[in-house]
Coordinates of C-alpha atoms and ligand atoms in Angstrom, one line a residue:
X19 CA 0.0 0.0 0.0
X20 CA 3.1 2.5 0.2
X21 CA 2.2 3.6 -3.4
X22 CA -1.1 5.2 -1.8
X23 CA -0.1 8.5 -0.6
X24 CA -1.9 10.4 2.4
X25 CA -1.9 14.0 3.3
X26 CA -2.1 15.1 7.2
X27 CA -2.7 18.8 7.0
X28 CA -2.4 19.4 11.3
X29 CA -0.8 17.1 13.8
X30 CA -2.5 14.0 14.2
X31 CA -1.8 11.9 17.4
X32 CA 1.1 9.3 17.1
X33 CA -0.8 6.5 16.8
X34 CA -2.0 7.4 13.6
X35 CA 0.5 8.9 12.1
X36 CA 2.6 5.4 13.0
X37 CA 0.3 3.0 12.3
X38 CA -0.9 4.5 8.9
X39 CA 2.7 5.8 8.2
X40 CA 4.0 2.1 8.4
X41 CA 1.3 1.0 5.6
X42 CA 1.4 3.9 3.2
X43 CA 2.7 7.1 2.1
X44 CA 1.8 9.8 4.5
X45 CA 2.7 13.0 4.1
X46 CA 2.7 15.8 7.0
X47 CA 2.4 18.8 5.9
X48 CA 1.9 20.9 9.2
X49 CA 5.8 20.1 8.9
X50 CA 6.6 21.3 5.4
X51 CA 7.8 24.7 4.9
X52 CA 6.3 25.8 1.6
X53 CA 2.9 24.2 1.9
X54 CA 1.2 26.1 -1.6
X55 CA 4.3 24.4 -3.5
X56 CA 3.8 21.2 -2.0
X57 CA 0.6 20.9 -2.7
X58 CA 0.9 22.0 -6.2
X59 CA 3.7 19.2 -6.7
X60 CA 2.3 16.5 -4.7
X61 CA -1.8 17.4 -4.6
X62 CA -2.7 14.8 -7.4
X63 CA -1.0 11.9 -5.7
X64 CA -2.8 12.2 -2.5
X65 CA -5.8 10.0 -2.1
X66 CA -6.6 10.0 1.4
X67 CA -7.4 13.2 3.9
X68 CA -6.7 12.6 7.8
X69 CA -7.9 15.4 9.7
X70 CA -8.6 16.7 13.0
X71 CA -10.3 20.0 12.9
X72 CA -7.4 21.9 12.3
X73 CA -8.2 23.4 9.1
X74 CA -11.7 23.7 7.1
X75 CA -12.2 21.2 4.2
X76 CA -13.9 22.2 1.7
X77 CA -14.6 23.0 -1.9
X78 CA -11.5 25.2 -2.0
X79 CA -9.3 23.0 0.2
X80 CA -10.4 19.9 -1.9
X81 CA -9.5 21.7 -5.2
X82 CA -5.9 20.8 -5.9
X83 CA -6.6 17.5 -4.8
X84 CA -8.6 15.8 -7.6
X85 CA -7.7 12.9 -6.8
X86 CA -9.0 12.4 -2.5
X87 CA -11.4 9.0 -2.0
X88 CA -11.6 9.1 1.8
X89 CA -11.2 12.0 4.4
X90 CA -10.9 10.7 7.7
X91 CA -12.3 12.7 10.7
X92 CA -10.7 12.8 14.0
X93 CA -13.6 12.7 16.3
X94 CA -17.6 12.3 16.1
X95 CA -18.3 16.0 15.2
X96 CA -16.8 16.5 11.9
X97 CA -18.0 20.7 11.7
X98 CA -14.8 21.1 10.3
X99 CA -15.4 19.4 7.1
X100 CA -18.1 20.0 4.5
X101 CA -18.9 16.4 4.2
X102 CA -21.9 17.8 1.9
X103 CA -19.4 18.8 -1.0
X104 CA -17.3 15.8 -0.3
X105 CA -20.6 13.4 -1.2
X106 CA -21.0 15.4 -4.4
X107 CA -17.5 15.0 -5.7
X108 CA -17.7 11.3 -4.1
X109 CA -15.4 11.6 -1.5
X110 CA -16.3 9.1 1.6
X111 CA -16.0 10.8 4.7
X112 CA -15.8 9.3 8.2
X113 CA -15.4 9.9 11.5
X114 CA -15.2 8.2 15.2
X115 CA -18.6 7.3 16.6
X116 CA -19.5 5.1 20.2
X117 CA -15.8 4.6 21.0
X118 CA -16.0 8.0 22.3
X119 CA -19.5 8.0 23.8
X120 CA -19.4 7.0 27.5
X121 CA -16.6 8.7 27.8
X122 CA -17.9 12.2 26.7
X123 CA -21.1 11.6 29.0
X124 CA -18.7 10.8 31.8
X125 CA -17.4 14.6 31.3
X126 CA -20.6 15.7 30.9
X127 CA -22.1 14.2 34.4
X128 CA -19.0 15.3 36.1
X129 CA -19.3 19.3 34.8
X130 CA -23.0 19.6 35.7
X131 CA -21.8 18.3 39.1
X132 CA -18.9 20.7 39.1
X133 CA -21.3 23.8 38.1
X134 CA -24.4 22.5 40.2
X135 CA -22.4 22.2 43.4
X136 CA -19.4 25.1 42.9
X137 CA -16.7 22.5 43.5
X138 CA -14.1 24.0 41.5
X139 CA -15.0 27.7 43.4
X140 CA -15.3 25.1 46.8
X141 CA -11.6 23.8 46.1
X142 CA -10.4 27.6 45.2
X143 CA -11.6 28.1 48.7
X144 CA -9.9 25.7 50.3
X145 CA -7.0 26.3 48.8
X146 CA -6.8 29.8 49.2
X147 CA -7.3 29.2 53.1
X148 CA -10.8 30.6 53.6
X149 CA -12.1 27.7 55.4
X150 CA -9.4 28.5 58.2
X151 CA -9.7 32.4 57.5
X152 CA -13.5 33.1 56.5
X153 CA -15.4 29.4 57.5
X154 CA -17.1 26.8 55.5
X155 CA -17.8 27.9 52.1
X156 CA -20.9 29.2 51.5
X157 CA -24.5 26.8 50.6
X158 CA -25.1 26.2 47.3
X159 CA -28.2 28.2 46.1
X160 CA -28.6 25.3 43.1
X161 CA -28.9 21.4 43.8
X162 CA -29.5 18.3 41.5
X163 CA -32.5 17.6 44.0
X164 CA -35.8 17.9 41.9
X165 CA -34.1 19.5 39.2
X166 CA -35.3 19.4 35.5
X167 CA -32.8 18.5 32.8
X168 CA -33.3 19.7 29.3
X169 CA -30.9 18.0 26.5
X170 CA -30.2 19.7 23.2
X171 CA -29.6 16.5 20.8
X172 CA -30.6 13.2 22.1
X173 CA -28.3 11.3 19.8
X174 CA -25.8 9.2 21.4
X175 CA -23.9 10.6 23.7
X176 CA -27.6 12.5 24.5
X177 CA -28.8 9.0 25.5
X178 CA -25.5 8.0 27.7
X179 CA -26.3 11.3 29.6
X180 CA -29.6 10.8 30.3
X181 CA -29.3 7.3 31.1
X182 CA -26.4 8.6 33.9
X183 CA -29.2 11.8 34.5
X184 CA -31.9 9.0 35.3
X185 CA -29.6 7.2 38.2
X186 CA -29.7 10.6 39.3
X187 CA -34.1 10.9 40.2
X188 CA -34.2 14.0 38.0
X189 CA -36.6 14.7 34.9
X190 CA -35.0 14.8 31.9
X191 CA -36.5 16.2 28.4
X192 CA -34.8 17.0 25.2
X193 CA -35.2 18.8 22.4
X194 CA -33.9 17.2 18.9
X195 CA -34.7 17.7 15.2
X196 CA -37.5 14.9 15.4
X197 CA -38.6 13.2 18.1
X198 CA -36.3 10.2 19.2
X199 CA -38.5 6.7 19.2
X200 CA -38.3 4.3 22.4
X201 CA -37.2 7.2 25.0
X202 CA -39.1 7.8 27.9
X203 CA -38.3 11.6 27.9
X204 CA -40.6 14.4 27.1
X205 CA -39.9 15.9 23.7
X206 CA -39.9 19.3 23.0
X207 CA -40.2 20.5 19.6
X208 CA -39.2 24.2 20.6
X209 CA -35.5 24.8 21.7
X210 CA -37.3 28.2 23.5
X211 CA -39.9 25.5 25.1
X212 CA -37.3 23.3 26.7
X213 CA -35.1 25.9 28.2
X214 CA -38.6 27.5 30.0
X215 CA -39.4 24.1 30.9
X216 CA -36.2 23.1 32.6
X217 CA -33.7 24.4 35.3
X218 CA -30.4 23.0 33.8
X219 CA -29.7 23.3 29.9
X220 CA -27.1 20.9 28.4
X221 CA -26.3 21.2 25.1
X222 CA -24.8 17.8 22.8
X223 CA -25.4 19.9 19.5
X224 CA -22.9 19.3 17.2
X225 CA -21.3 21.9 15.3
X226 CA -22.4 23.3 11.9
X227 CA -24.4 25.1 9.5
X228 CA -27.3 23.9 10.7
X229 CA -26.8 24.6 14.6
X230 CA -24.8 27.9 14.2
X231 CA -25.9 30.2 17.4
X232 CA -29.4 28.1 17.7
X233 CA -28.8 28.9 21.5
X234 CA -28.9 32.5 21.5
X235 CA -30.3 35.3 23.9
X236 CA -34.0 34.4 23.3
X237 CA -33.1 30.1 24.8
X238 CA -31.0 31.9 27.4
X239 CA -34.0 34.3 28.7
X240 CA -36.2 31.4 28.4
X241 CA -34.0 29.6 30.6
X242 CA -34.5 32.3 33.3
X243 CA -32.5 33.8 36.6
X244 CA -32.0 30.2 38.4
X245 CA -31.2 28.6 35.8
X246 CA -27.8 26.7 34.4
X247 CA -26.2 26.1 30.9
X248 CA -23.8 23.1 30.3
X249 CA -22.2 22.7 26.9
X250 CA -20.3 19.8 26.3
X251 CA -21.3 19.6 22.0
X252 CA -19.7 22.8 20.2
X253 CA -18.9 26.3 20.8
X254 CA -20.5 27.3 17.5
X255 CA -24.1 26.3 18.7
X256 CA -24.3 29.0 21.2
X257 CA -24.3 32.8 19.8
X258 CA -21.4 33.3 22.5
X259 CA -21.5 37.1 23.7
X260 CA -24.8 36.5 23.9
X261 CA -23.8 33.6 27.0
X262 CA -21.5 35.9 28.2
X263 CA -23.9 39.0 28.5
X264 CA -26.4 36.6 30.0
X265 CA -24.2 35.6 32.7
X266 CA -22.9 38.9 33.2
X267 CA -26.8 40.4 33.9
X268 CA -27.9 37.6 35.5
X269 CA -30.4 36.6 33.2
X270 CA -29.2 32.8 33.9
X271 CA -27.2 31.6 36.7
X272 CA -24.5 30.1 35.8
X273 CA -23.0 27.6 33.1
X274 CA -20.3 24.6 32.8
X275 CA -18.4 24.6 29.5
X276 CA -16.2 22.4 27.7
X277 CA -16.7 24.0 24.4
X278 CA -16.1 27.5 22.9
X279 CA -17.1 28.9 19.9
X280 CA -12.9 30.4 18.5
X281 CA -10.7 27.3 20.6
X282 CA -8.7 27.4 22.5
X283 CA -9.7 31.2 22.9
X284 CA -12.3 31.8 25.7
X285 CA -13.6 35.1 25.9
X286 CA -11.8 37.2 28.8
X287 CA -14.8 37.7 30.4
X288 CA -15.7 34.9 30.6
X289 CA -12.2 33.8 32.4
X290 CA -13.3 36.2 35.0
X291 CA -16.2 35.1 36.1
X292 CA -17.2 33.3 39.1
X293 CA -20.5 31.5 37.9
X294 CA -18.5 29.8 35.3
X295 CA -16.5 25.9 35.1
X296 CA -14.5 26.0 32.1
X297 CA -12.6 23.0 30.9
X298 CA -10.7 23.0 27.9
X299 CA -12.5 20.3 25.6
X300 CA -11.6 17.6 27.3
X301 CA -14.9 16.1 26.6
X302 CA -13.1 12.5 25.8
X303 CA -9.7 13.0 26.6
X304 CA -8.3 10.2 28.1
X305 CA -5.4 8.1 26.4
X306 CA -8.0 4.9 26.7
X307 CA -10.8 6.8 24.4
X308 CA -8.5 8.6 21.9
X309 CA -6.8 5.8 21.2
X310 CA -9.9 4.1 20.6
X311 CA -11.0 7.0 18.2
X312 CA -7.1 6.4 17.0
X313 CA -7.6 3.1 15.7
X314 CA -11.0 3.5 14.4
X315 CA -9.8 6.3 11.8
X316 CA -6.8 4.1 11.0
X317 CA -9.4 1.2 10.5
X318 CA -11.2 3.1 8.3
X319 CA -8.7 4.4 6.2
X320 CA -7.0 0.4 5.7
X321 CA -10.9 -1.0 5.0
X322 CA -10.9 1.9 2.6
X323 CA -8.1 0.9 0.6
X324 CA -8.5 -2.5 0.8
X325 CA -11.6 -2.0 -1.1
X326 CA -14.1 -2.9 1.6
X327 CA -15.8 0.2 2.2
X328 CA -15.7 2.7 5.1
X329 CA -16.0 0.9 8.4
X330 CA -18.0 4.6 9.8
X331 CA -19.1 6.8 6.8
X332 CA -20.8 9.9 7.7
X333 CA -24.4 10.6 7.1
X334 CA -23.8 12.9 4.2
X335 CA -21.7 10.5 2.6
X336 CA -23.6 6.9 3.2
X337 CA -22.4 3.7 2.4
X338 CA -23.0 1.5 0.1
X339 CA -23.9 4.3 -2.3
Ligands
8YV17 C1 -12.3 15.5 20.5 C2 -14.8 15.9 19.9 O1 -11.8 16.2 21.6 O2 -15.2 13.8 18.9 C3 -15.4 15.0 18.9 O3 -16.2 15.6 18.1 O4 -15.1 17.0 20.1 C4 -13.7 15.3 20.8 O5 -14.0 13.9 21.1 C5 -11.9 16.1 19.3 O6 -12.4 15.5 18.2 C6 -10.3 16.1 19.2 O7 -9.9 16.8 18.1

């Protein structure tokens, strides 16, 4: 297979770049100086994509490479890619789906927990020696106890967090394109609905056309004063200075993110607030899960060329055709 040559436009993590650099060509160009004359020499040998959000594919990145069958995707949201304009040149594209799920949910349990109970403002506490100094830190005015839990996208990792929510004797409702068959949660057709109906928001959205600043200053109103925002899908589903303006007035509470809509930037203000937890995407970043998500893309990319089909195509590019 070392006569199929493979282009890796950002860093990729080792395993990859080992596994799939042992069986083909693979070409890094995050290393190569002159990347415009590189890819006018080398763009119509390169056959397969592996990428990882670190630059947008699409119609004009795709261009001087006639020649791409598969771009593999680095993760289950694959925002950075326009898989639509792949499927009409015929490109497969994949990505790395339920390796990564329980582990995402995990995350997502543990920031609620963090936000609903001000640990990580407990711990600054602590640490700074107030318990000695000023006492115990102060109740929490917010508490899991008869909350109501609203998800944004009951898809997989939607379902692994309600099924953790459940163990936790809350109600849980969702809001989702169409209603999601065989779940025992109340569906909401109106994003606005949900976030009146609930106390705690959490948003699985994935990134996209489609979801671009769908949470915006009318969901955080509806939300209300007592209420919290977690975000553990992507940055670019929440019009972000209008989060940051609602925290900042009080027209929610408080919010837990793992997301941001520019990463790794995060808003200043936000990095002064108090009625924030703000984690820096580790959603599934453990060296058990990404090396899961690892092998998968590798998988994918050796079915591929050994002309049996992507093992995870993306919707927009289904397989068999
Ligand atoms: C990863 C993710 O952190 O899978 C996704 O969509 O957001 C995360 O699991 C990311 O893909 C790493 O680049």
């Amino acid at each position: 297979m070392k006569s199929i040559e493979l282009l890796a436009p950002g860093p990729m993590m080792p395993l990859v770049i080992d596994r799939l650099g042992e069986a083909f060509t693979l070409h890094r160009l995050w290393e190569v100086a002159d990347k415009e004359a590189f890819i006018r020499e080398k763009g119509e040998k390169i056959r397969g994509l592996l990428v990882g959000g670190h630059a947008r594919i699409d119609e004009a990145f795709l261009k001087p490479l006639p020649n791409v069958e598969i771009i593999a995707n680095f993760g289950v949201g694959y925002d950075s890619v326009d898989a639509k304009h792949a499927g009409e040149k015929g490109i497969v594209v994949t990505n790395t789906p339920d390796v990564l799920t329980e582990e995402v949910a995990d995350t997502c349990l543990g920031l609620l927990l963090m936000t609903v109970r001000e640990l990580p403002q407990a711990e600054r506490w602590l640490r700074a020696g107030n318990w000695t100094g000023k006492g115990p830190y102060p109740l929490t005015h917010t508490t899991l106890r008869g909350a109501k839990v609203g998800i944004i996208g009951l898809g997989r990792i939607g379902k692994a967090i309600a099924r953790r929510l459940e163990a936790f004797d809350v109600a849980i409702s969702y809001h989702n394109r169409r209603p999601v068959a065989g779940v025992p949660y109340a569906y909401h057709a109106s994003l606005a609905d949900l976030a009146s109906a609930v106390d705690i928001l959490v948003s699985v959205a994935p990134g996209g056309p489609d979801t671009f600043h769908m949470i915006d200053a009318d969901v955080f109103r509806a939300l209300g004063p007592k209420g919290i925002f977690i975000n553990i899908g992507r940055g670019s589903a929440v019009d972000e200075p209008a989060m940051v303006e609602a925290l900042k007035n009080g027209t929610i509470r408080s919010a837990g993110l793992d997301v941001f809509e520019h990463e790794p930037k995060v808003p200043a203000e936000l990095m002064a607030m108090e009625n924030v937890v703000l984690l820096p995407h580790v959603g599934s970043g453990t060296h058990h899960t990404r090396d899961l998500m690892g092998g998968l893309l590798v998988d994918n990319v050796k079915s591929w060329f050994a002309g049996k089909g992507p093992l995870t195509p993306v919707a927009e590019t289904p397989w068999p055709r």
